[in-house]
Coordinates of C-alpha atoms and ligand atoms in Angstrom, one line a residue:
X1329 CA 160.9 83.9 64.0
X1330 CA 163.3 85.9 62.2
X1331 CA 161.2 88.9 60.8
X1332 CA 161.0 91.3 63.8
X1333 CA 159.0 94.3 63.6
X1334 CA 161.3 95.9 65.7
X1335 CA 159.3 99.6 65.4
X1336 CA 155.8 97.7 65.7
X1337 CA 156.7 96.5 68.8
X1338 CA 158.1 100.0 69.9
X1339 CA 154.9 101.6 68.4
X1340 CA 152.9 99.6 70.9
X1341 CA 155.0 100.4 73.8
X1342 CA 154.8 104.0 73.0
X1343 CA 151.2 103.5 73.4
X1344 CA 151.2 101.6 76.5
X1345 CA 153.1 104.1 78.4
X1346 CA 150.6 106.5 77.0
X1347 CA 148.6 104.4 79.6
X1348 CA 150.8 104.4 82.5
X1349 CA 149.6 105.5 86.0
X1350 CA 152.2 106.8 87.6
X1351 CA 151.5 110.2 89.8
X1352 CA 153.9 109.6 92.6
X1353 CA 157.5 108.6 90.8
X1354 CA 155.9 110.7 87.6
X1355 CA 157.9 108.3 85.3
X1356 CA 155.6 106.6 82.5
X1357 CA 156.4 103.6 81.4
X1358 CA 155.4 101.3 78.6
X1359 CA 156.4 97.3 77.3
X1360 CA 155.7 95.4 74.3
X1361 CA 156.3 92.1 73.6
X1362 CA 156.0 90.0 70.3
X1363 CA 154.4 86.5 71.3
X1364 CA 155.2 83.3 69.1
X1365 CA 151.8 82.9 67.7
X1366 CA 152.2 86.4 66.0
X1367 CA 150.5 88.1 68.9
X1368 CA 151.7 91.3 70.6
X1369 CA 150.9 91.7 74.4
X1370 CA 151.8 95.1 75.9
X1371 CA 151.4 97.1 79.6
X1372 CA 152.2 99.6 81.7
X1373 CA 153.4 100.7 84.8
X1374 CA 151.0 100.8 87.8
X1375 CA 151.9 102.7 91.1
X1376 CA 150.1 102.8 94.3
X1377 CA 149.7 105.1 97.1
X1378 CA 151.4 102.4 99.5
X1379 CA 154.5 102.9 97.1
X1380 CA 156.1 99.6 98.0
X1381 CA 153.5 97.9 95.6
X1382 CA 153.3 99.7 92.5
X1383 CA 153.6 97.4 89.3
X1384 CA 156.2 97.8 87.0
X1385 CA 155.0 97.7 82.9
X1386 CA 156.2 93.8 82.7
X1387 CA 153.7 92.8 85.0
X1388 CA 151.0 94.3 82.9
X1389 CA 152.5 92.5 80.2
X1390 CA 152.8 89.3 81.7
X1391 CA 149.1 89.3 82.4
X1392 CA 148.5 90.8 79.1
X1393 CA 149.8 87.8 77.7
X1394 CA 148.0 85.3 79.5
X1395 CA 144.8 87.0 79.2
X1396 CA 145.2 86.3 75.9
X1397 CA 146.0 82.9 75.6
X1398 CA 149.3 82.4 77.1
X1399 CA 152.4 81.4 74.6
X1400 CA 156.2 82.6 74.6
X1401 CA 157.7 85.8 74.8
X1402 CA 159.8 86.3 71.4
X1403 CA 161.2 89.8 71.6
X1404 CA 160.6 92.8 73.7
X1405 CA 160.9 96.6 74.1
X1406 CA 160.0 99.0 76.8
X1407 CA 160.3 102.6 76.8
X1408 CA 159.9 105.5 79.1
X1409 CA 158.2 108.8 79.0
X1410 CA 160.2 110.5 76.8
X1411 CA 159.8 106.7 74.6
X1412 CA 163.6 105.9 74.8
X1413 CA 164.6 102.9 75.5
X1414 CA 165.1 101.4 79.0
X1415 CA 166.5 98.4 80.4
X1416 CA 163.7 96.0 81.9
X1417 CA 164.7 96.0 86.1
X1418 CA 166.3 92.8 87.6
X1419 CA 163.0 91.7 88.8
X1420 CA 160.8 91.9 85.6
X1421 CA 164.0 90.5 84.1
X1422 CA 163.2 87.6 86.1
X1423 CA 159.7 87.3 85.2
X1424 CA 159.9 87.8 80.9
X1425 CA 162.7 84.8 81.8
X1426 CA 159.5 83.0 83.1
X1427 CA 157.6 83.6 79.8
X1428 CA 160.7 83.4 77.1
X1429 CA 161.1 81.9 74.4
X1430 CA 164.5 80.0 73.6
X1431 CA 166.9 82.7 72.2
X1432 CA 163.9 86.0 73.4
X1433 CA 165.5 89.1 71.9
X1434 CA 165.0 92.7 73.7
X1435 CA 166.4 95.8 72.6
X1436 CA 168.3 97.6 74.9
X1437 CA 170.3 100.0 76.0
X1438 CA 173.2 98.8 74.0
X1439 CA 171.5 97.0 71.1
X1440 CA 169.4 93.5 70.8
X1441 CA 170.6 91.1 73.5
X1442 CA 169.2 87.7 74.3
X1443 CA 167.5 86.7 77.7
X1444 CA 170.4 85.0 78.2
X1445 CA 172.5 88.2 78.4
X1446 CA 170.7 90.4 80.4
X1447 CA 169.8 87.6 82.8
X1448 CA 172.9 85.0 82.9
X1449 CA 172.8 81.6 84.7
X1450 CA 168.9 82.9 85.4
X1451 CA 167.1 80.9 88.2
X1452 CA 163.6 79.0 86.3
X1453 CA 161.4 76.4 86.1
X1454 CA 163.7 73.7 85.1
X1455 CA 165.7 74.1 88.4
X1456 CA 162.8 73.6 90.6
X1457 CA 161.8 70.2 88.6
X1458 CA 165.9 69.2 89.2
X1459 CA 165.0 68.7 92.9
X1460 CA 162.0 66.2 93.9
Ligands
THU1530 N1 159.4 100.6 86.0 C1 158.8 99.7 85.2 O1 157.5 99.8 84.9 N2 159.5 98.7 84.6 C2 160.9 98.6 84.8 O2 161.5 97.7 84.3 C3 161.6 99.7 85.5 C4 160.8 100.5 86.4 C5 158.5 101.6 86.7 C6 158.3 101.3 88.2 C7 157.9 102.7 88.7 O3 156.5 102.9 88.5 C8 158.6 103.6 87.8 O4 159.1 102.9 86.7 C9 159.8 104.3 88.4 O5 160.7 103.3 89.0

């Protein structure tokens, strides 16, 4: 998939953060991804009173997605309350790996960059099935 709607995508996580919950860190924050079925699956963050458990966006997202069918992550933005661009944490990093597709753009901080990039020599499924 070539043809990404780059401010689409940025549109919908503008309007996820829109949604976020966030009263205690009071920082809003909003993904979007673009599925490979043409699909766009978004979320956004969910904190908690027991801090420690608070949801990033990405977890919304990740459920997003397979509440709707399931399929691979393609390309991805997330954004924060003032809807610039922010750099998925190492941990949600972790799970769009999970969900990507081969070659999965996101726009960062410092222009589009593959999984691969901001997650090198990432940890996944394969390395599990390596071992039986
Ligand atoms: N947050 C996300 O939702 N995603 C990220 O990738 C970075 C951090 C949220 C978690 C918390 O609710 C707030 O941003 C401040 O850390």
């Amino acid at each position: 998939m070539t043809n990404i709607d780059w401010q689409g995508l940025r549109q919908a996580a503008v309007a996820a953060m829109r949604r976020a919950y966030a009263p205690y860190s009071g920082y809003a924050v909003g993904a979007a991804a673009l599925v490979d079925d043409g699909r766009i699956v978004a979320g956004c963050n969910v904190e908690n009173a027991s801090y420690g458990v608070g949801l990033c966006a990405e977890c919304a997202l990740v459920g997003d997605l397979h509440m709707g069918g399931g399929g691979k992550l393609v390309a991805f933005v997330c954004v924060n309350g003032d809807e610039s661009t922010i750099m998925p944490c190492g941990r949600c990093r972790q799970l769009l790996f999970e969900h990507s597709a081969q070659g999965m753009l996101l726009e960062t901080v410092s222009g589009i960059r593959t999984i691969d990039q901001v997650l090198p020599d990432a940890f996944g499924p394969r390395d599990l099935e390596e071992v039986q």
